[in-house]
Every structure is written in structure tokens, then in C-alpha cells.
Amino acid sequence: MKRVMAGALTAALATGLAVLGLWAMGGQESARAQGTVNFDIDPEISGNSANILGTVEDCVRVDVPSPAFDGVSDYVIDIVVTGHTQAPTAYDASLVYDSSKVHIAAPGTNPLIKLPGATDSSDALPDSDGTYVANAAYLAGSGTAGNGAIVRVGLDIGGSGVVAFTLNGPPLTAYQSGAGSHTITAGSGILAINQDCPLKWTQVNEDGFGDPNNVGTTPIEVFEGDLYAGTVNFVTGGEIWMGFEVMDGSMGWTQVNIDGFGDSANVGACTGIIFQNMLYVGTWKLAGGGESWRTSDGENWTQVNADGFGDPNNLWAYPSAVLNGYLYTGTENYVTGGEVWRSSDGTTWTQVNADGFGDPNNVWAHGLIGFEGNIYAVTQNDTIGAQVWSSPDGTTWTQVNADGFGDPNNVGIHPIWASSGSLYAGTDNYVTGTEVWRFPEDIATWIQVNVDGFGDPSNFALGGSGKTTGCGCNCNNTVGTWNDVTGGEVWKLSGDSTWTQLNLDGFGDPNNYVVFVSGVCFGGTMYVGTGNDSTGGEIWRRSPPVGGIAELPVDSSDSPGRASEGGGASPPYAAIAGLAAAAAAVALAAGGWYARRRLS
């Protein structure tokens, strides 16, 4: 059903539109495009007509009690055009939508708003395959000139949640006037069904800092007034980037280490912590063992451990906790099991656990955190399920959960964090989806506080550095997910079990398969990173709420879905300022891919 101009235009031209003399020119025509026409989505049609536009909204909330597909439209949106909108003779508009939540239906759908009486070759209704192609053409004559609606789209709403509508670019979307074919830009829009629009997020780096081999990004720390982010790069080695705000509100970035700290085997450099006024960063090293590096000025780095702490099988050095004057670092070891090391000065290290806590299947021992005077460590164990271990003194350890929280499919735990008197742990579960468990200090019993995978088993794990305690700017209890299908998601917990999704899946790009939430607050707002093997990892900044619109929660105690139904209507909210890359003025940015994908 994905037709190009061959849909309306070629069919019409074959029977008479060739009198315009346009298509006989073949490829020459595209070289003589007649100005730019901008196609966009307006989820609020008020004030729109063939040659008049009201305010074009980025996102609108609509409340539909008990949504269910019935083949009849419940709401309408517009595809609109602006720019060099001479009277059209033909057009194609290829609209992509989430068919799990909406279908295209009548009444309400009208592909002939600007071309009354034209030949309509649009897809038959109802349309439920995720792409609706509207197209129309005149055999003679032309339509209505001017900025306005070109297609009104009726929506049969069958589910709650955030729906992104995007328009395929040329040649799938096209515009023809008597002057010839036009250059096309294609936009997007969002409909929030039974929930508020997502908060606005802005990308603040160039993908992969300009290098697609930086396959992920994660903020590490704020140090000496600047934001630090790290990357995973399997070609030249992990990188550390320093970000700073510039006058126009964008971010500037400078790389502050040599790729891989001079060794390309150091493929990852995306975990860090401040200890004794110095920034420590650990590396993931494929050969020779992970390294720990530190800096006192943010630019000059010194290695402070022996590779792998003397064991080349310790692939990752993971500095993640400070407690009672010690810096704690965990490792990943697929031979003898993960190890926990600590240092009182950052250079002299002592192992303080038995390898794998006595089980070599506990292949990692990181995600360390101090809570209520104890140090906690979490593991990955593909055999019996992930474990949580606790020590009152850093040397004597006790397991404090049932293996896998009673489910062996919970093979790993990451991240672990503390907030408001409770410890939280997120699991890796490739069967039913990630689980979040809470350990209240007052009752010392683990309680699951989310629906598996937040209602989507494709959310199989959480992304983060495990260092979210004490996050400012209201980012405590905020997590990111791994989702290889629709893209990583950002979720926030309020109360005991009420979760709200804060972003559009993958920030509008399913290639952003994970969102890393590391609890970094910079300039009064939260920063997160993504993993993206296609164009490189991205850094996104959460903007403050606009217009006082609240985040409508999802109560996981009684709903398996992502959005609660009902609630009062909210005014239109321009939420996502475009789903493409950051503005051209933004300088190069950072990377940091957490290496969730297991070693083979």
C-alpha cells in the first residue's frame, strides 16, 4: 500500500495529465522543482480549511473512554501543507501510524480538501496496516492554493497511549502544481490518548559526536561545573566528552581523552563517579582487563589500577559507589565470576568478595550502591537468576533476595538505586519484560512495583549506570528501558507503583534501542543517553514542564497498559519539538553504550 507519485499521479497522467508536459521530462523535472512545500501533521484541526491554518500543534491530548476498534472514526487530525503552496494538481501523502492504537477510518477521512472533484486513489478504508497513502489528481484543472489542510484523517481509536504520526519523505510524499513538482519536507505530530502529552526533550549532541562508531552515549557525571559523557566505540576505543552550555542554550562538546585512553581495546568508557574531588572512569576492555582512570582537572588522565586488577578476565572496571571513605568498583568476569574491589585512596585496591560470591555463574558484580550504611552489589546469573548481596563492612557479604526474585528469567539486575528509604532494583528479563523491585528499609522485603516490561515484553531491561541516588531536578526513580522493537523508553515512578512514560519511544527513532538514565542533573534539568548502532548514540535533555501540565500517571497495580484511561482533558501542549536531529548550531556530543549485549 506504499505508493509514490505513481499512485495518483502516474495513473492520472496515463489518462490525460501528461498534457501538463511534466512527466515526459522524466528525471529532468526533479531538477526543476518549483519551491518547497512542507507537509506536517496537525492533531488539532480547529481553524483549518483548504486555504486557512489555525495553530498547528505538536501534540494534543484526547480522551476516549474504553477505546476499542469498531471501524468508525472517533477523532480527526489533519495533514497540512505550508510554503510554496500553489494550486495543486496532484499529491501523494504517505502517513505512518501505530496500528496497535489507531486505524484510519470513515467518516471523517477526506483526501480531497484542496482538490475537490479530483480522482481519489487513496487507500481503501478502514486502513489498519500502519501506513495510509492518500493521493488525488486532476485530469484537468487545479485545486485550492494557499497554506491549509490537504487531507483530513479520521481515526478509529482502539488503545491508550502516545501515538506518533510521521510522513514519509519524497518520493512517497509529493506535491504537484501547474508550475511543476515541488521540493518536499515531511513532518510529524503526536496524539496522546487518555494521557498527557510527553514532556519536551531536545537532543543536544550530534549523533555519535560525529562518529557513528560511537554506538551509544551516556552522561557520566557533572564535574567542575561541566557535564561529562562517555562512549562505547569498537573501532578506535571509548571516548570521554565534556559538555558545556553556550549562550544560545545549546551545548558545546569537547573530547577530553585520547580514544580508548590510547588503547583501542578499551572499547567502553561510560561509567564514572567522583571520589576525593577527582573524577574516576572505568573502561570495558575486550583484552587484558578493565582499567580505572582518574582526573583532577577533567582533561589529564592517569590510570590507577593494574589492568583487570591483575586478572585479564575482569573485562570491566565499574566504579559506582562511595561509602565510609572507600571507593568501590565492580567487575565483569565470565570465567571465575564478578569481583568487588575497593580503595581508600583511589590507587591501592583490595578485593573484598569471593569471585562471583562463590558462584562463577555470577558473571558480574557491579551496580554497587551504599544504602542505610551497607554496601550492595548485584549480579547477572543466567543459570538460577540474578542476585542482590549486602555487606555491613564491605567484606562480609550476605545474599538478600531470592534468586531472580523467584523467577529464573530475571537473569540480571541493572540498575540498582535508592530513594526515600527504599532500595530499588531493575531486572533483565527476555521473556516477560523487565521488572522493578522495591526493598523498603522498614520491612526489608522485596516487592515488585511495576507490570512486567511496563506492559510491553520488548522492554526487556533497564538502561542506566546504577548511580541514581540523590538525583536533583526531579529525576529520582526515573529509568530508561532497552527495547529493540520500538525504541527505548523513559519511565518515572511516583508513589508506590504509579509509573508515567516521559518520552516518545526511542525519541521518535526505533534505532535508539536503549535509553540510559544515569541520574545526571546539569543546569537544573535531566540528561539521558541512547544506544544507536545506526547513526551513533545521542544525548537528550528534558525540558521543564510547559504550561503547568501534569504528568498523568499509569497505575501499574491494576493496569497492564501504558496509560490510564479517563481523567480530565488537558489543553493542547506542544510537546515534541520535532523528532529529527538537534539544531545545526549544536556542537559535537557524546556517546556511551552500556554493553548490555552479552559477549558471545
Coordinates of C-alpha atoms in Angstrom, one line a residue:
M1 CA 0.0 0.0 0.0
K2 CA 3.1 2.2 0.0
R3 CA 2.7 4.0 -3.3
V4 CA 4.6 7.0 -4.6
M5 CA 3.5 9.6 -7.1
A6 CA 2.9 6.5 -9.2
G7 CA -0.3 6.3 -7.2
A8 CA -2.4 9.2 -8.0
L9 CA -0.1 11.0 -10.4
T10 CA 1.1 8.3 -12.7
A11 CA -2.4 6.8 -13.0
A12 CA -3.9 10.2 -13.8
L13 CA -1.0 11.2 -16.1
A14 CA -1.5 8.0 -18.1
T15 CA -5.1 9.1 -18.9
G16 CA -4.5 12.8 -19.5
L17 CA -2.4 14.7 -17.0
A18 CA 0.5 14.4 -19.4
V19 CA -1.0 17.5 -21.1
L20 CA 1.0 19.4 -18.5
G21 CA 4.1 18.2 -20.2
L22 CA 5.7 17.4 -16.8
W23 CA 6.2 13.6 -16.7
A24 CA 7.5 13.4 -20.2
M25 CA 10.6 15.1 -18.9
G26 CA 11.4 12.2 -16.6
G27 CA 14.3 12.9 -14.2
Q28 CA 14.7 16.4 -15.5
E29 CA 11.6 17.5 -13.6
S30 CA 13.1 16.9 -10.2
A31 CA 16.0 19.2 -11.1
R32 CA 13.4 22.0 -11.7
A33 CA 11.4 21.7 -8.5
Q34 CA 9.1 24.6 -8.0
G35 CA 9.7 25.8 -4.5
T36 CA 9.3 23.9 -1.2
V37 CA 6.0 22.5 0.2
N38 CA 6.1 21.5 3.8
F39 CA 3.9 18.6 4.8
D40 CA 3.1 18.4 8.5
I41 CA 0.6 16.8 11.0
D42 CA -1.8 18.9 13.0
P43 CA -3.6 16.9 15.7
E44 CA -5.9 19.8 16.4
I45 CA -7.9 20.8 13.3
S46 CA -9.6 23.9 14.7
G47 CA -9.4 26.7 12.3
N48 CA -8.1 24.6 9.4
S49 CA -9.5 24.6 5.9
A50 CA -8.2 24.2 2.4
N51 CA -6.5 27.6 2.5
I52 CA -6.5 28.6 6.2
L53 CA -4.5 27.2 9.0
G54 CA -5.2 27.5 12.7
T55 CA -2.4 26.9 15.2
V56 CA -0.5 23.8 14.2
E57 CA 0.1 21.8 17.4
D58 CA 2.9 19.3 18.0
C59 CA 0.9 17.2 20.4
V60 CA -2.7 17.1 21.7
R61 CA -4.4 15.0 24.3
V62 CA -7.7 13.3 23.5
D63 CA -9.8 11.3 26.0
V64 CA -11.7 8.3 24.6
P65 CA -13.4 6.2 27.3
S66 CA -12.9 2.5 26.8
P67 CA -11.2 2.7 23.4
A68 CA -11.9 -0.2 21.1
F69 CA -11.7 -0.7 17.3
D70 CA -15.1 -0.6 15.6
G71 CA -14.3 0.6 12.1
V72 CA -15.7 4.1 12.8
S73 CA -13.6 7.2 13.3
D74 CA -13.6 8.7 16.8
Y75 CA -11.3 11.7 16.2
V76 CA -9.8 13.5 13.2
I77 CA -6.4 15.0 12.5
D78 CA -5.1 17.0 9.5
I79 CA -2.2 16.6 7.1
V80 CA -1.4 20.2 6.3
V81 CA 0.8 22.0 3.8
T82 CA 2.7 25.3 4.0
G83 CA 5.3 27.0 1.8
H84 CA 5.0 27.4 -1.9
T85 CA 1.5 26.0 -2.0
Q86 CA 0.4 26.9 -5.5
A87 CA -2.9 25.4 -6.6
P88 CA -2.2 21.6 -6.5
T89 CA -2.9 19.4 -9.5
A90 CA -1.9 16.2 -7.7
Y91 CA -0.3 15.0 -4.5
D92 CA 0.7 11.9 -2.5
A93 CA 0.8 11.8 1.3
S94 CA 2.2 8.7 3.0
L95 CA 1.2 8.6 6.7
V96 CA 2.8 6.2 9.1
Y97 CA 0.9 5.4 12.4
D98 CA 0.8 3.0 15.3
S99 CA -1.8 0.4 14.2
S100 CA -2.0 -1.1 17.7
K101 CA -3.7 2.1 18.9
V102 CA -5.4 3.7 15.9
H103 CA -6.7 2.8 12.4
I104 CA -7.7 5.1 9.6
A105 CA -11.5 5.1 9.1
A106 CA -14.6 6.9 7.9
P107 CA -16.5 9.0 8.4
G108 CA -14.1 11.9 8.8
T109 CA -11.4 11.0 6.3
N110 CA -11.3 13.4 3.3
P111 CA -8.4 13.3 0.8
L112 CA -9.9 16.0 -1.4
I113 CA -9.9 19.1 0.8
K114 CA -7.7 21.0 -1.5
L115 CA -8.6 19.1 -4.6
P116 CA -12.4 18.9 -4.7
G117 CA -13.7 16.7 -7.5
A118 CA -10.3 15.2 -8.3
T119 CA -9.7 11.5 -8.9
D120 CA -9.2 9.9 -5.5
S121 CA -6.8 6.9 -5.5
S122 CA -6.2 6.7 -1.7
D123 CA -6.0 3.5 0.3
A124 CA -9.4 1.9 1.0
L125 CA -10.9 2.3 4.4
P126 CA -10.6 1.2 7.1
D127 CA -6.8 1.0 6.9
S128 CA -5.0 -0.9 9.6
D129 CA -1.6 -1.8 8.3
G130 CA 0.3 1.1 9.8
T131 CA 0.7 3.2 6.6
Y132 CA -2.1 5.1 4.9
V133 CA -1.5 6.6 1.5
A134 CA -3.7 9.4 0.4
N135 CA -3.5 10.7 -3.2
A136 CA -5.6 12.6 -5.6
A137 CA -5.1 14.1 -9.1
Y138 CA -7.0 16.2 -11.6
L139 CA -7.2 15.2 -15.3
A140 CA -7.6 18.9 -15.9
G141 CA -7.7 22.0 -13.7
S142 CA -6.2 22.6 -10.3
G143 CA -7.2 22.8 -6.6
T144 CA -7.1 25.4 -3.9
A145 CA -3.9 27.4 -3.4
G146 CA -2.5 28.6 -0.1
N147 CA -1.4 27.1 3.2
G148 CA -4.0 24.8 4.6
A149 CA -5.2 21.2 5.2
I150 CA -4.7 18.8 2.3
V151 CA -6.0 15.6 4.0
R152 CA -8.4 15.1 6.9
V153 CA -7.7 11.8 8.5
G154 CA -10.4 10.0 10.6
L155 CA -9.0 7.9 13.4
D156 CA -10.7 4.8 14.9
I157 CA -9.1 4.7 18.3
G158 CA -8.5 1.3 19.8
G159 CA -6.0 1.8 22.6
S160 CA -4.5 4.3 25.0
G161 CA -1.0 5.8 24.9
V162 CA 1.2 8.1 22.8
V163 CA 0.8 7.8 19.1
A164 CA 3.3 9.3 16.7
F165 CA 2.2 10.2 13.2
T166 CA 5.0 10.6 10.7
L167 CA 5.0 11.4 7.0
N168 CA 7.4 9.5 4.7
G169 CA 9.6 11.8 2.7
P170 CA 9.8 12.1 -1.1
P171 CA 9.0 10.4 -3.3
L172 CA 6.4 8.7 -1.1
T173 CA 5.0 12.2 -0.2
A174 CA 4.8 14.6 -3.2
Y175 CA 3.1 17.8 -4.4
Q176 CA 2.4 18.9 -8.0
S177 CA 1.1 22.2 -9.2
G178 CA 0.7 23.7 -12.6
A179 CA 4.3 25.1 -12.2
G180 CA 5.7 21.6 -11.8
S181 CA 6.7 19.3 -9.0
H182 CA 7.8 20.8 -5.7
T183 CA 10.6 20.1 -3.2
I184 CA 9.1 18.3 -0.1
T185 CA 9.7 18.3 3.6
A186 CA 7.8 15.9 5.8
G187 CA 6.9 16.5 9.4
S188 CA 5.3 14.7 12.3
G189 CA 2.8 15.0 15.1
I190 CA 1.6 13.3 18.3
L191 CA -1.7 12.3 19.7
A192 CA -1.8 11.4 23.4
I193 CA -4.8 9.2 24.0
N194 CA -6.1 9.2 27.6
Q195 CA -2.9 10.7 28.9
D196 CA -0.9 13.9 28.8
C197 CA 1.5 14.6 26.1
P198 CA 5.1 13.6 26.7
L199 CA 7.4 16.2 28.1
K200 CA 9.5 18.0 25.6
W201 CA 13.0 16.6 25.0
T202 CA 15.8 18.2 23.0
Q203 CA 18.8 16.4 21.5
V204 CA 21.9 18.3 22.5
N205 CA 24.6 16.5 20.5
E206 CA 25.4 15.4 17.0
D207 CA 24.8 11.7 16.7
G208 CA 27.8 9.8 18.0
F209 CA 29.7 13.0 18.4
G210 CA 30.1 13.0 14.6
D211 CA 31.3 9.3 14.6
P212 CA 28.7 6.6 14.1
N213 CA 31.2 4.1 15.6
N214 CA 30.3 5.8 19.0
V215 CA 27.4 3.4 19.1
G216 CA 25.9 4.9 22.3
T217 CA 26.0 7.7 24.7
T218 CA 25.5 8.1 28.4
P219 CA 26.1 11.1 30.8
I220 CA 28.6 10.1 33.5
E221 CA 28.9 12.9 36.0
V222 CA 28.9 16.7 36.5
F223 CA 32.5 17.6 37.4
E224 CA 33.9 21.1 38.0
G225 CA 30.8 22.6 36.6
D226 CA 30.8 20.7 33.3
L227 CA 28.8 17.6 32.1
Y228 CA 30.9 14.6 31.2
A229 CA 29.7 11.8 28.9
G230 CA 31.3 8.6 27.7
T231 CA 31.1 6.3 24.7
V232 CA 31.5 2.8 23.5
N233 CA 33.4 2.5 20.3
F234 CA 34.5 -0.8 19.0
V235 CA 36.8 0.7 16.3
T236 CA 39.0 3.3 18.0
G237 CA 38.1 2.9 21.7
G238 CA 35.8 4.6 24.1
E239 CA 35.8 8.4 24.4
I240 CA 35.1 11.0 27.1
W241 CA 33.4 14.2 26.1
M242 CA 32.9 17.4 28.2
G243 CA 29.7 19.3 27.6
F244 CA 29.1 22.9 28.4
E245 CA 26.2 25.3 27.9
V246 CA 26.7 28.1 25.4
M247 CA 24.9 31.5 25.1
D248 CA 22.0 30.3 22.8
G249 CA 21.1 27.5 25.2
S250 CA 22.6 24.7 23.1
M251 CA 25.5 22.5 24.2
G252 CA 29.1 22.6 23.1
W253 CA 31.3 19.5 23.4
T254 CA 35.0 18.8 23.6
Q255 CA 36.7 15.4 23.7
V256 CA 38.9 15.2 26.8
N257 CA 40.7 11.9 26.4
I258 CA 42.6 10.0 23.7
D259 CA 40.4 7.4 22.1
G260 CA 40.4 4.3 24.3
F261 CA 42.9 6.1 26.6
G262 CA 45.5 5.2 24.0
D263 CA 44.3 1.5 23.6
S264 CA 41.5 0.7 21.2
A265 CA 40.8 -2.5 23.3
N266 CA 39.2 -0.1 25.8
V267 CA 36.0 -0.1 23.8
G268 CA 33.8 1.4 26.6
A269 CA 34.4 4.4 28.8
C270 CA 30.9 5.2 30.1
T271 CA 30.9 4.6 33.9
G272 CA 32.2 7.1 36.4
I273 CA 32.0 8.7 39.9
I274 CA 33.5 11.4 41.9
F275 CA 35.8 10.4 44.8
Q276 CA 38.0 12.7 46.8
N277 CA 37.4 15.6 44.4
M278 CA 38.5 13.6 41.4
L279 CA 36.5 12.1 38.5
Y280 CA 37.0 8.3 38.1
V281 CA 36.1 6.5 34.9
G282 CA 36.2 2.7 34.3
T283 CA 36.7 1.0 31.0
W284 CA 35.3 -2.1 29.3
K285 CA 38.3 -3.8 27.8
L286 CA 38.0 -6.7 25.5
A287 CA 41.5 -8.0 26.0
G288 CA 43.7 -7.5 29.1
G289 CA 41.2 -6.4 31.7
G290 CA 39.3 -3.3 32.5
E291 CA 41.1 -0.1 33.6
S292 CA 40.3 2.7 36.1
W293 CA 41.3 6.2 35.2
R294 CA 41.0 9.5 37.1
T295 CA 41.4 13.2 36.5
S296 CA 41.7 16.2 38.8
D297 CA 41.1 18.8 36.1
G298 CA 38.8 17.0 33.6
E299 CA 41.5 16.8 30.9
N300 CA 44.6 15.0 32.1
W301 CA 44.1 11.3 33.0
T302 CA 46.1 8.8 35.0
Q303 CA 45.4 5.0 35.2
V304 CA 45.1 4.0 38.9
N305 CA 44.8 0.2 38.7
A306 CA 46.5 -2.7 37.1
D307 CA 44.6 -3.9 34.0
G308 CA 41.8 -6.1 35.2
F309 CA 43.1 -5.7 38.8
G310 CA 45.6 -8.3 37.8
D311 CA 43.1 -10.6 36.1
P312 CA 42.6 -10.2 32.3
N313 CA 39.2 -11.9 32.7
N314 CA 37.9 -8.9 34.6
L315 CA 36.6 -7.2 31.4
W316 CA 35.1 -4.2 33.0
A317 CA 36.2 -1.9 35.9
Y318 CA 33.0 -0.3 37.1
P319 CA 33.4 2.5 39.7
S320 CA 30.0 3.0 41.1
A321 CA 29.8 3.6 44.9
V322 CA 31.5 5.6 47.7
L323 CA 30.8 4.6 51.3
N324 CA 32.7 5.2 54.6
G325 CA 35.8 6.6 52.9
Y326 CA 36.1 3.8 50.3
L327 CA 35.6 3.8 46.5
Y328 CA 34.0 0.6 45.3
T329 CA 34.5 -0.9 41.9
G330 CA 32.8 -4.0 40.4
T331 CA 34.0 -6.2 37.6
E332 CA 32.5 -8.4 34.9
N333 CA 34.2 -11.8 34.7
Y334 CA 32.8 -14.7 32.7
V335 CA 35.4 -17.2 34.0
T336 CA 35.5 -17.1 37.8
G337 CA 32.7 -14.6 38.5
G338 CA 32.4 -10.9 39.2
E339 CA 34.6 -9.3 41.8
V340 CA 34.3 -6.3 44.1
W341 CA 37.3 -4.1 44.8
R342 CA 37.7 -1.1 47.0
S343 CA 40.3 1.6 47.7
S344 CA 40.7 4.3 50.3
D345 CA 43.0 6.5 48.2
G346 CA 41.9 5.6 44.6
T347 CA 45.2 3.8 43.8
T348 CA 45.7 0.9 46.2
W349 CA 43.0 -1.7 45.7
T350 CA 41.8 -4.7 47.7
Q351 CA 39.3 -7.4 46.6
V352 CA 36.6 -7.7 49.2
N353 CA 34.4 -10.5 47.9
A354 CA 34.9 -14.1 46.8
D355 CA 34.9 -14.4 43.0
G356 CA 31.2 -14.5 41.9
F357 CA 30.2 -14.5 45.6
G358 CA 31.2 -18.2 45.5
D359 CA 29.4 -18.9 42.2
P360 CA 31.2 -18.4 38.9
N361 CA 27.8 -18.0 37.2
N362 CA 27.5 -14.6 38.9
V363 CA 29.4 -13.2 36.0
W364 CA 29.1 -9.6 37.1
A365 CA 29.3 -7.9 40.4
H366 CA 28.6 -4.2 39.7
G367 CA 25.7 -1.9 40.2
L368 CA 27.2 -1.1 43.7
I369 CA 25.5 1.3 46.0
G370 CA 25.6 2.4 49.6
F371 CA 22.2 2.2 51.4
E372 CA 21.5 2.6 55.1
G373 CA 25.1 2.1 56.0
N374 CA 25.5 -1.1 53.9
I375 CA 27.1 -1.7 50.5
Y376 CA 25.0 -3.6 48.0
A377 CA 26.1 -5.4 44.8
V378 CA 24.0 -7.0 42.1
T379 CA 24.8 -9.9 39.7
Q380 CA 24.0 -11.5 36.4
N381 CA 23.3 -15.2 36.7
D382 CA 21.8 -16.9 33.6
T383 CA 21.6 -20.2 35.5
I384 CA 19.4 -19.6 38.6
G385 CA 18.6 -15.9 38.3
A386 CA 20.2 -12.6 39.4
Q387 CA 21.2 -11.9 43.0
V388 CA 21.5 -9.0 45.4
W389 CA 24.3 -9.1 48.0
S390 CA 24.7 -6.8 51.0
S391 CA 27.7 -6.1 53.4
P392 CA 27.7 -4.0 56.5
D393 CA 31.5 -3.6 56.4
G394 CA 32.4 -4.1 52.7
T395 CA 34.0 -7.5 53.3
T396 CA 31.3 -9.8 54.8
W397 CA 28.5 -10.5 52.3
T398 CA 25.0 -11.9 52.5
Q399 CA 22.5 -12.6 49.8
V400 CA 19.4 -10.6 50.4
N401 CA 17.0 -11.7 47.7
A402 CA 15.6 -14.9 46.3
D403 CA 17.5 -15.9 43.1
G404 CA 15.9 -13.9 40.3
F405 CA 13.3 -12.7 42.8
G406 CA 11.7 -16.1 42.4
D407 CA 11.9 -16.1 38.5
P408 CA 15.0 -17.6 36.8
N409 CA 14.1 -15.5 33.8
N410 CA 15.3 -12.5 35.7
V411 CA 18.9 -13.2 34.7
G412 CA 20.4 -9.8 35.5
I413 CA 20.0 -6.8 37.7
H414 CA 20.8 -3.3 36.5
P415 CA 20.4 -0.6 37.7
I416 CA 20.1 -0.5 41.5
W417 CA 19.3 2.8 43.2
A418 CA 18.0 4.2 46.4
S419 CA 15.2 6.7 47.1
S420 CA 13.1 7.8 50.0
G421 CA 14.1 5.0 52.4
S422 CA 13.9 2.2 49.8
L423 CA 16.3 0.3 47.6
Y424 CA 15.2 -0.4 44.0
A425 CA 16.5 -3.0 41.5
G426 CA 15.6 -3.4 37.8
T427 CA 15.9 -6.8 36.1
D428 CA 16.9 -8.2 32.7
N429 CA 14.1 -10.5 31.6
Y430 CA 13.9 -11.5 28.0
V431 CA 10.7 -13.5 28.4
T432 CA 8.1 -11.2 30.1
G433 CA 10.0 -7.9 30.3
T434 CA 12.0 -6.0 32.9
E435 CA 10.8 -5.9 36.4
V436 CA 11.3 -3.3 39.1
W437 CA 11.6 -4.5 42.7
R438 CA 11.5 -2.3 45.8
F439 CA 13.2 -3.1 49.2
P440 CA 11.7 -0.8 51.8
E441 CA 14.1 -0.4 54.7
D442 CA 11.4 -0.6 57.3
I443 CA 10.0 -4.0 56.2
A444 CA 13.1 -5.5 54.5
T445 CA 11.0 -7.4 51.9
W446 CA 11.2 -7.2 48.2
I447 CA 8.1 -6.0 46.4
Q448 CA 7.6 -5.8 42.6
V449 CA 6.3 -2.3 41.8
N450 CA 5.7 -2.4 38.0
V451 CA 3.9 -4.5 35.5
D452 CA 6.5 -6.7 33.6
G453 CA 8.1 -4.7 30.9
F454 CA 5.7 -1.8 31.7
G455 CA 3.1 -3.7 29.7
D456 CA 5.5 -4.4 26.8
P457 CA 7.8 -7.5 26.9
S458 CA 10.0 -5.8 24.4
N459 CA 11.1 -3.6 27.3
F460 CA 13.5 -6.4 28.4
A461 CA 15.9 -4.5 30.6
L462 CA 16.6 -1.1 32.1
G463 CA 19.4 1.1 30.9
G464 CA 21.4 3.2 33.3
S465 CA 24.6 3.5 35.3
G466 CA 23.1 2.4 38.5
K467 CA 24.0 5.7 40.1
T468 CA 20.7 7.5 40.5
T469 CA 20.7 8.2 44.2
G470 CA 20.3 11.8 45.1
C471 CA 19.5 13.0 41.7
G472 CA 18.4 16.6 41.5
C473 CA 15.9 18.1 39.1
N474 CA 13.2 15.6 39.9
C475 CA 14.9 12.6 38.2
N476 CA 14.9 10.2 41.1
N477 CA 13.1 7.0 40.4
T478 CA 13.4 7.6 36.7
V479 CA 14.6 4.7 34.5
G480 CA 15.2 4.0 30.8
T481 CA 14.5 0.8 29.0
W482 CA 16.0 -1.4 26.4
N483 CA 13.6 -2.0 23.6
D484 CA 14.8 -3.3 20.2
V485 CA 11.4 -3.0 18.6
T486 CA 10.0 0.5 19.2
G487 CA 13.0 2.2 20.9
G488 CA 14.0 2.8 24.5
E489 CA 11.5 4.4 26.9
V490 CA 11.8 6.7 29.9
W491 CA 9.6 5.9 32.9
K492 CA 9.2 7.7 36.2
L493 CA 7.8 6.2 39.4
S494 CA 5.6 8.3 41.8
G495 CA 4.1 6.8 44.9
D496 CA 4.5 3.0 45.4
S497 CA 3.6 1.7 42.0
T498 CA 2.5 4.5 39.7
W499 CA 4.6 4.9 36.5
T500 CA 4.5 7.6 33.8
Q501 CA 6.2 7.4 30.5
L502 CA 8.1 10.6 29.8
N503 CA 9.2 10.3 26.2
L504 CA 8.1 9.0 22.9
D505 CA 9.6 5.6 22.2
G506 CA 13.2 5.9 21.1
F507 CA 12.6 9.7 21.0
G508 CA 10.9 9.1 17.7
D509 CA 13.6 6.8 16.3
P510 CA 13.4 3.0 17.0
N511 CA 17.1 2.8 16.3
N512 CA 17.6 4.4 19.8
Y513 CA 17.1 0.9 21.2
V514 CA 18.0 1.9 24.8
V515 CA 17.8 5.0 27.0
F516 CA 20.5 5.3 29.7
V517 CA 19.2 7.2 32.7
S518 CA 22.2 7.8 35.0
G519 CA 20.8 10.3 37.4
V520 CA 22.8 13.2 36.0
C521 CA 21.3 16.7 36.6
F522 CA 23.0 19.5 34.8
G523 CA 21.8 23.1 34.7
G524 CA 18.7 22.2 36.5
T525 CA 17.5 19.5 34.2
M526 CA 18.0 15.8 33.5
Y527 CA 20.2 14.4 30.7
V528 CA 20.0 10.9 29.3
G529 CA 21.8 9.0 26.6
T530 CA 20.9 6.4 24.0
G531 CA 22.4 3.4 22.2
N532 CA 22.1 3.7 18.4
D533 CA 24.1 1.3 16.2
S534 CA 22.9 3.1 13.1
T535 CA 23.9 6.7 13.4
G536 CA 25.6 6.8 16.8
G537 CA 24.4 7.5 20.3
E538 CA 22.5 10.6 21.3
I539 CA 22.3 12.8 24.4
W540 CA 18.8 14.2 25.2
R541 CA 17.8 16.9 27.6
R542 CA 14.5 17.1 29.4
S543 CA 12.9 20.5 29.2
P544 CA 10.9 21.8 32.2
P545 CA 7.2 21.2 32.1
V546 CA 5.3 23.7 29.9
G547 CA 2.1 25.5 30.9
G548 CA 1.8 23.6 34.2
I549 CA 0.5 20.4 32.5
A550 CA 0.9 17.5 34.9
E551 CA 2.3 14.0 34.0
L552 CA -0.8 11.8 34.1
P553 CA 0.3 8.6 35.8
V554 CA -0.1 4.9 34.9
D555 CA -1.0 2.9 38.0
S556 CA 0.7 -0.5 37.5
S557 CA -1.3 -2.1 40.3
D558 CA -4.4 -2.6 38.2
S559 CA -3.5 -1.9 34.6
P560 CA -1.1 -3.8 32.3
G561 CA -1.0 -1.0 29.7
R562 CA 1.0 2.2 29.5
A563 CA -1.8 4.8 30.0
S564 CA -4.6 5.1 32.5
E565 CA -8.0 5.9 31.0
G566 CA -10.2 8.8 31.8
G567 CA -9.1 11.9 33.6
G568 CA -9.8 15.5 32.8
A569 CA -8.9 16.9 29.5
S570 CA -5.8 19.0 29.2
P571 CA -5.2 21.9 26.9
P572 CA -3.1 21.4 23.8
Y573 CA 0.5 21.0 24.6
A574 CA 3.3 21.4 22.1
A575 CA 5.4 18.6 23.4
I576 CA 8.0 17.3 21.0
A577 CA 9.8 20.0 19.0
G578 CA 10.5 17.7 16.1
L579 CA 11.7 14.1 16.1
A580 CA 14.8 14.7 13.9
A581 CA 18.3 15.6 14.9
A582 CA 19.3 18.6 17.0
A583 CA 19.7 22.1 15.6
A584 CA 22.7 22.7 13.3
A585 CA 24.1 25.1 15.9
V586 CA 24.6 22.2 18.4
A587 CA 28.2 21.2 18.6
L588 CA 29.6 17.6 18.7
A589 CA 28.3 15.5 21.6
A590 CA 28.8 12.3 23.5
G591 CA 28.5 8.5 23.5
G592 CA 28.2 5.7 25.9
W593 CA 26.7 2.3 25.2
Y594 CA 26.4 0.2 28.3
A595 CA 27.2 -3.1 26.6
R596 CA 24.0 -4.8 27.6
R597 CA 24.5 -7.2 24.7
R598 CA 26.3 -10.1 26.0
L599 CA 29.7 -11.3 24.9
S600 CA 29.5 -14.4 22.6

